[in-house]
Amino acid sequence: MAKRKKRSSEDIYYPVPVDFSPIRAERPAANREVVKRIVQSVVRVAYSLKPPKLWDYNGNAVKLKAEATPEQMETAMHLIESLEPKDAIEAALASQFVVTYIRAMEATSDYGSISIDLELFEFGHKVLEALQNYRSKGAQQISVQYNVNQGQVVNIKNVKTGDQPVTLDGANT
């Protein structure tokens, strides 16, 4: 008879499914415990949930129950999953974005004004930029657009260097 692994209070308070794995790279499988802890931390911090209490005031053990709702767990898991982290750094950046996004949305719904926590949205955008820079290894991004104007093709190239994009206008052909 196999021994059943004892569940920690974190596992009960913030239940993450056993098969959840947002890291979809061709690399070796991610450490499931690490991924689970990342998701639990995201949910706890994003929704300002209290750490689990193991004992009551009389010194008796407390029966543990889920603190996070299934909706909160699903929201955090789906947001992290949608960013498709490929390693631990990307998972950390994804979790930063998710915490920031959830906090900003909750603050906005609490006050009914988006200007209250505009800094949170700006920080979330910076985290996504950092994730993109990490994924592209800081490589320069070049986008080419072809605009047709009365039968003439105008080639416009946007070369992003530093903070300001440089626009080069091509010759009409």
PDB file of C-alpha atoms in Angstrom:
ATOM      1  CA  MET A   1       0.000   0.000   0.000  1.00  0.00           C
ATOM      2  CA  ALA A   2       1.485   3.318  -1.113  1.00  0.00           C
ATOM      3  CA  LYS A   3       1.810   6.114   1.405  1.00  0.00           C
ATOM      4  CA  ARG A   4      -0.276   9.153   0.664  1.00  0.00           C
ATOM      5  CA  LYS A   5       1.763  12.360   0.584  1.00  0.00           C
ATOM      6  CA  LYS A   6       0.690  14.841   3.252  1.00  0.00           C
ATOM      7  CA  ARG A   7      -0.635  18.053   1.736  1.00  0.00           C
ATOM      8  CA  SER A   8       0.803  21.299   2.995  1.00  0.00           C
ATOM      9  CA  SER A   9      -1.347  24.167   4.172  1.00  0.00           C
ATOM     10  CA  GLU A  10      -0.360  26.097   1.024  1.00  0.00           C
ATOM     11  CA  ASP A  11      -1.673  23.231  -1.129  1.00  0.00           C
ATOM     12  CA  ILE A  12      -5.004  23.365   0.678  1.00  0.00           C
ATOM     13  CA  TYR A  13      -5.314  27.168   0.724  1.00  0.00           C
ATOM     14  CA  TYR A  14      -4.218  27.645  -2.881  1.00  0.00           C
ATOM     15  CA  PRO A  15      -5.063  24.424  -4.759  1.00  0.00           C
ATOM     16  CA  VAL A  16      -3.111  24.096  -8.023  1.00  0.00           C
ATOM     17  CA  PRO A  17      -4.035  21.143 -10.257  1.00  0.00           C
ATOM     18  CA  VAL A  18      -1.388  18.422 -10.476  1.00  0.00           C
ATOM     19  CA  ASP A  19      -1.219  18.595 -14.279  1.00  0.00           C
ATOM     20  CA  PHE A  20      -0.798  22.403 -14.498  1.00  0.00           C
ATOM     21  CA  SER A  21       2.426  23.323 -16.304  1.00  0.00           C
ATOM     22  CA  PRO A  22       2.679  26.683 -18.074  1.00  0.00           C
ATOM     23  CA  ILE A  23       6.217  26.051 -19.313  1.00  0.00           C
ATOM     24  CA  ARG A  24       5.851  24.622 -22.814  1.00  0.00           C
ATOM     25  CA  ALA A  25       9.422  24.474 -24.066  1.00  0.00           C
ATOM     26  CA  GLU A  26      11.187  21.543 -25.663  1.00  0.00           C
ATOM     27  CA  ARG A  27      13.492  21.573 -22.656  1.00  0.00           C
ATOM     28  CA  PRO A  28      13.284  19.035 -19.844  1.00  0.00           C
ATOM     29  CA  ALA A  29      10.098  19.165 -17.804  1.00  0.00           C
ATOM     30  CA  ALA A  30       9.911  21.967 -15.289  1.00  0.00           C
ATOM     31  CA  ASN A  31       9.998  21.227 -11.611  1.00  0.00           C
ATOM     32  CA  ARG A  32       6.282  20.921 -10.807  1.00  0.00           C
ATOM     33  CA  GLU A  33       6.790  21.994  -7.187  1.00  0.00           C
ATOM     34  CA  VAL A  34       8.437  25.241  -8.295  1.00  0.00           C
ATOM     35  CA  VAL A  35       5.670  25.971 -10.793  1.00  0.00           C
ATOM     36  CA  LYS A  36       3.045  25.222  -8.157  1.00  0.00           C
ATOM     37  CA  ARG A  37       4.714  27.556  -5.636  1.00  0.00           C
ATOM     38  CA  ILE A  38       4.900  30.345  -8.235  1.00  0.00           C
ATOM     39  CA  VAL A  39       1.170  30.090  -8.922  1.00  0.00           C
ATOM     40  CA  GLN A  40       0.344  29.946  -5.213  1.00  0.00           C
ATOM     41  CA  SER A  41       2.457  33.035  -4.561  1.00  0.00           C
ATOM     42  CA  VAL A  42       0.828  34.893  -7.438  1.00  0.00           C
ATOM     43  CA  VAL A  43      -2.668  34.181  -6.133  1.00  0.00           C
ATOM     44  CA  ARG A  44      -1.781  35.028  -2.531  1.00  0.00           C
ATOM     45  CA  VAL A  45      -0.105  38.337  -3.423  1.00  0.00           C
ATOM     46  CA  ALA A  46      -2.485  39.384  -6.220  1.00  0.00           C
ATOM     47  CA  TYR A  47      -5.597  38.922  -4.127  1.00  0.00           C
ATOM     48  CA  SER A  48      -3.994  39.962  -0.800  1.00  0.00           C
ATOM     49  CA  LEU A  49      -4.922  36.674   0.863  1.00  0.00           C
ATOM     50  CA  LYS A  50      -3.730  35.935   4.372  1.00  0.00           C
ATOM     51  CA  PRO A  51      -1.217  33.184   5.048  1.00  0.00           C
ATOM     52  CA  PRO A  52      -2.785  29.995   6.397  1.00  0.00           C
ATOM     53  CA  LYS A  53      -3.425  29.715  10.130  1.00  0.00           C
ATOM     54  CA  LEU A  54      -2.458  26.336  11.477  1.00  0.00           C
ATOM     55  CA  TRP A  55      -3.589  26.899  15.082  1.00  0.00           C
ATOM     56  CA  ASP A  56      -6.424  28.791  16.727  1.00  0.00           C
ATOM     57  CA  TYR A  57      -6.099  30.970  19.826  1.00  0.00           C
ATOM     58  CA  ASN A  58      -6.644  27.965  22.130  1.00  0.00           C
ATOM     59  CA  GLY A  59      -3.768  26.029  20.591  1.00  0.00           C
ATOM     60  CA  ASN A  60      -6.016  23.644  18.668  1.00  0.00           C
ATOM     61  CA  ALA A  61      -5.233  22.645  15.101  1.00  0.00           C
ATOM     62  CA  VAL A  62      -7.387  24.444  12.551  1.00  0.00           C
ATOM     63  CA  LYS A  63      -9.116  22.467   9.803  1.00  0.00           C
ATOM     64  CA  LEU A  64      -7.688  23.887   6.626  1.00  0.00           C
ATOM     65  CA  LYS A  65      -9.879  24.891   3.704  1.00  0.00           C
ATOM     66  CA  ALA A  66      -9.251  26.669   0.423  1.00  0.00           C
ATOM     67  CA  GLU A  67      -8.706  30.394   0.881  1.00  0.00           C
ATOM     68  CA  ALA A  68      -8.547  31.168  -2.836  1.00  0.00           C
ATOM     69  CA  THR A  69     -11.651  30.703  -4.925  1.00  0.00           C
ATOM     70  CA  PRO A  70     -11.532  28.471  -8.011  1.00  0.00           C
ATOM     71  CA  GLU A  71     -12.050  31.597 -10.141  1.00  0.00           C
ATOM     72  CA  GLN A  72      -9.005  33.282  -8.621  1.00  0.00           C
ATOM     73  CA  MET A  73      -6.874  30.187  -9.179  1.00  0.00           C
ATOM     74  CA  GLU A  74      -8.072  29.807 -12.778  1.00  0.00           C
ATOM     75  CA  THR A  75      -7.494  33.485 -13.569  1.00  0.00           C
ATOM     76  CA  ALA A  76      -3.902  33.378 -12.356  1.00  0.00           C
ATOM     77  CA  MET A  77      -3.165  30.030 -14.022  1.00  0.00           C
ATOM     78  CA  HIS A  78      -4.653  31.046 -17.372  1.00  0.00           C
ATOM     79  CA  LEU A  79      -2.850  34.389 -17.430  1.00  0.00           C
ATOM     80  CA  ILE A  80       0.505  32.753 -16.678  1.00  0.00           C
ATOM     81  CA  GLU A  81      -0.209  29.999 -19.188  1.00  0.00           C
ATOM     82  CA  SER A  82      -1.152  32.483 -21.924  1.00  0.00           C
ATOM     83  CA  LEU A  83       2.275  34.144 -21.677  1.00  0.00           C
ATOM     84  CA  GLU A  84       3.837  30.725 -22.402  1.00  0.00           C
ATOM     85  CA  PRO A  85       6.940  30.961 -20.201  1.00  0.00           C
ATOM     86  CA  LYS A  86       9.801  28.784 -21.424  1.00  0.00           C
ATOM     87  CA  ASP A  87      12.062  28.942 -18.369  1.00  0.00           C
ATOM     88  CA  ALA A  88      12.173  30.153 -14.779  1.00  0.00           C
ATOM     89  CA  ILE A  89      13.010  33.754 -15.685  1.00  0.00           C
ATOM     90  CA  GLU A  90      10.045  33.960 -18.041  1.00  0.00           C
ATOM     91  CA  ALA A  91       7.826  32.339 -15.401  1.00  0.00           C
ATOM     92  CA  ALA A  92       8.953  34.946 -12.864  1.00  0.00           C
ATOM     93  CA  LEU A  93       8.268  37.815 -15.290  1.00  0.00           C
ATOM     94  CA  ALA A  94       4.900  36.286 -16.196  1.00  0.00           C
ATOM     95  CA  SER A  95       3.971  36.021 -12.530  1.00  0.00           C
ATOM     96  CA  GLN A  96       4.999  39.664 -11.970  1.00  0.00           C
ATOM     97  CA  PHE A  97       2.733  40.722 -14.808  1.00  0.00           C
ATOM     98  CA  VAL A  98      -0.184  38.646 -13.500  1.00  0.00           C
ATOM     99  CA  VAL A  99       0.089  40.106  -9.992  1.00  0.00           C
ATOM    100  CA  THR A 100       0.280  43.622 -11.408  1.00  0.00           C
ATOM    101  CA  TYR A 101      -2.617  43.050 -13.799  1.00  0.00           C
ATOM    102  CA  ILE A 102      -4.931  41.562 -11.160  1.00  0.00           C
ATOM    103  CA  ARG A 103      -4.088  44.276  -8.626  1.00  0.00           C
ATOM    104  CA  ALA A 104      -4.644  47.029 -11.192  1.00  0.00           C
ATOM    105  CA  MET A 105      -7.974  45.577 -12.310  1.00  0.00           C
ATOM    106  CA  GLU A 106      -9.178  45.174  -8.719  1.00  0.00           C
ATOM    107  CA  ALA A 107      -8.119  48.724  -7.833  1.00  0.00           C
ATOM    108  CA  THR A 108      -9.899  50.034 -10.915  1.00  0.00           C
ATOM    109  CA  SER A 109     -13.106  48.184 -10.091  1.00  0.00           C
ATOM    110  CA  ASP A 110     -12.953  49.362  -6.471  1.00  0.00           C
ATOM    111  CA  TYR A 111     -12.732  53.041  -7.349  1.00  0.00           C
ATOM    112  CA  GLY A 112     -14.372  53.086 -10.785  1.00  0.00           C
ATOM    113  CA  SER A 113     -11.577  55.229 -12.174  1.00  0.00           C
ATOM    114  CA  ILE A 114      -8.707  53.930 -14.244  1.00  0.00           C
ATOM    115  CA  SER A 115      -6.501  56.919 -13.368  1.00  0.00           C
ATOM    116  CA  ILE A 116      -6.228  55.816  -9.728  1.00  0.00           C
ATOM    117  CA  ASP A 117      -3.644  53.120 -10.376  1.00  0.00           C
ATOM    118  CA  LEU A 118      -2.314  54.009 -13.786  1.00  0.00           C
ATOM    119  CA  GLU A 119       1.169  53.293 -12.407  1.00  0.00           C
ATOM    120  CA  LEU A 120       0.233  49.625 -11.998  1.00  0.00           C
ATOM    121  CA  PHE A 121      -0.827  49.369 -15.638  1.00  0.00           C
ATOM    122  CA  GLU A 122       2.372  51.129 -16.721  1.00  0.00           C
ATOM    123  CA  PHE A 123       4.469  48.760 -14.613  1.00  0.00           C
ATOM    124  CA  GLY A 124       2.639  45.777 -16.149  1.00  0.00           C
ATOM    125  CA  HIS A 125       3.494  47.106 -19.599  1.00  0.00           C
ATOM    126  CA  LYS A 126       7.158  47.451 -18.600  1.00  0.00           C
ATOM    127  CA  VAL A 127       7.184  43.864 -17.328  1.00  0.00           C
ATOM    128  CA  LEU A 128       5.808  42.662 -20.674  1.00  0.00           C
ATOM    129  CA  GLU A 129       8.508  44.678 -22.454  1.00  0.00           C
ATOM    130  CA  ALA A 130      11.144  43.066 -20.227  1.00  0.00           C
ATOM    131  CA  LEU A 131       9.714  39.644 -21.076  1.00  0.00           C
ATOM    132  CA  GLN A 132       9.834  40.458 -24.794  1.00  0.00           C
ATOM    133  CA  ASN A 133      13.428  41.733 -24.502  1.00  0.00           C
ATOM    134  CA  TYR A 134      14.437  38.596 -22.625  1.00  0.00           C
ATOM    135  CA  ARG A 135      12.833  36.374 -25.261  1.00  0.00           C
ATOM    136  CA  SER A 136      14.445  38.206 -28.161  1.00  0.00           C
ATOM    137  CA  LYS A 137      17.810  38.324 -26.333  1.00  0.00           C
ATOM    138  CA  GLY A 138      17.792  42.104 -26.817  1.00  0.00           C
ATOM    139  CA  ALA A 139      17.857  41.755 -30.609  1.00  0.00           C
ATOM    140  CA  GLN A 140      16.800  44.683 -32.731  1.00  0.00           C
ATOM    141  CA  GLN A 141      13.245  44.525 -34.074  1.00  0.00           C
ATOM    142  CA  ILE A 142      12.589  45.499 -37.671  1.00  0.00           C
ATOM    143  CA  SER A 143       9.113  45.681 -39.163  1.00  0.00           C
ATOM    144  CA  VAL A 144       8.479  46.302 -42.850  1.00  0.00           C
ATOM    145  CA  GLN A 145       5.185  47.696 -44.142  1.00  0.00           C
ATOM    146  CA  TYR A 146       4.205  47.968 -47.772  1.00  0.00           C
ATOM    147  CA  ASN A 147       1.673  50.714 -48.465  1.00  0.00           C
ATOM    148  CA  VAL A 148       0.020  50.974 -51.869  1.00  0.00           C
ATOM    149  CA  ASN A 149      -0.907  54.492 -52.935  1.00  0.00           C
ATOM    150  CA  GLN A 150      -2.574  54.854 -56.347  1.00  0.00           C
ATOM    151  CA  GLY A 151      -0.705  51.906 -57.803  1.00  0.00           C
ATOM    152  CA  GLN A 152       2.637  52.932 -56.351  1.00  0.00           C
ATOM    153  CA  VAL A 153       4.254  50.845 -53.625  1.00  0.00           C
ATOM    154  CA  VAL A 154       5.934  52.782 -50.857  1.00  0.00           C
ATOM    155  CA  ASN A 155       8.279  50.742 -48.695  1.00  0.00           C
ATOM    156  CA  ILE A 156       8.408  51.920 -45.079  1.00  0.00           C
ATOM    157  CA  LYS A 157      10.823  50.322 -42.666  1.00  0.00           C
ATOM    158  CA  ASN A 158      10.631  50.871 -38.909  1.00  0.00           C
ATOM    159  CA  VAL A 159      13.910  50.155 -37.220  1.00  0.00           C
ATOM    160  CA  LYS A 160      13.719  50.252 -33.449  1.00  0.00           C
ATOM    161  CA  THR A 161      16.932  51.395 -31.824  1.00  0.00           C
ATOM    162  CA  GLY A 162      16.921  52.495 -28.236  1.00  0.00           C
ATOM    163  CA  ASP A 163      13.871  54.490 -27.225  1.00  0.00           C
ATOM    164  CA  GLN A 164      12.802  56.130 -30.489  1.00  0.00           C
ATOM    165  CA  PRO A 165      11.978  54.275 -33.721  1.00  0.00           C
ATOM    166  CA  VAL A 166      13.724  55.537 -36.840  1.00  0.00           C
ATOM    167  CA  THR A 167      11.549  55.616 -39.965  1.00  0.00           C
ATOM    168  CA  LEU A 168      13.147  55.287 -43.381  1.00  0.00           C
ATOM    169  CA  ASP A 169      11.062  56.073 -46.450  1.00  0.00           C
ATOM    170  CA  GLY A 170      11.864  53.947 -49.471  1.00  0.00           C
ATOM    171  CA  ALA A 171      11.731  55.095 -53.048  1.00  0.00           C
ATOM    172  CA  ASN A 172       8.514  54.683 -55.047  1.00  0.00           C
ATOM    173  CA  THR A 173       8.567  51.789 -57.455  1.00  0.00           C
TER     174      THR A 173
END
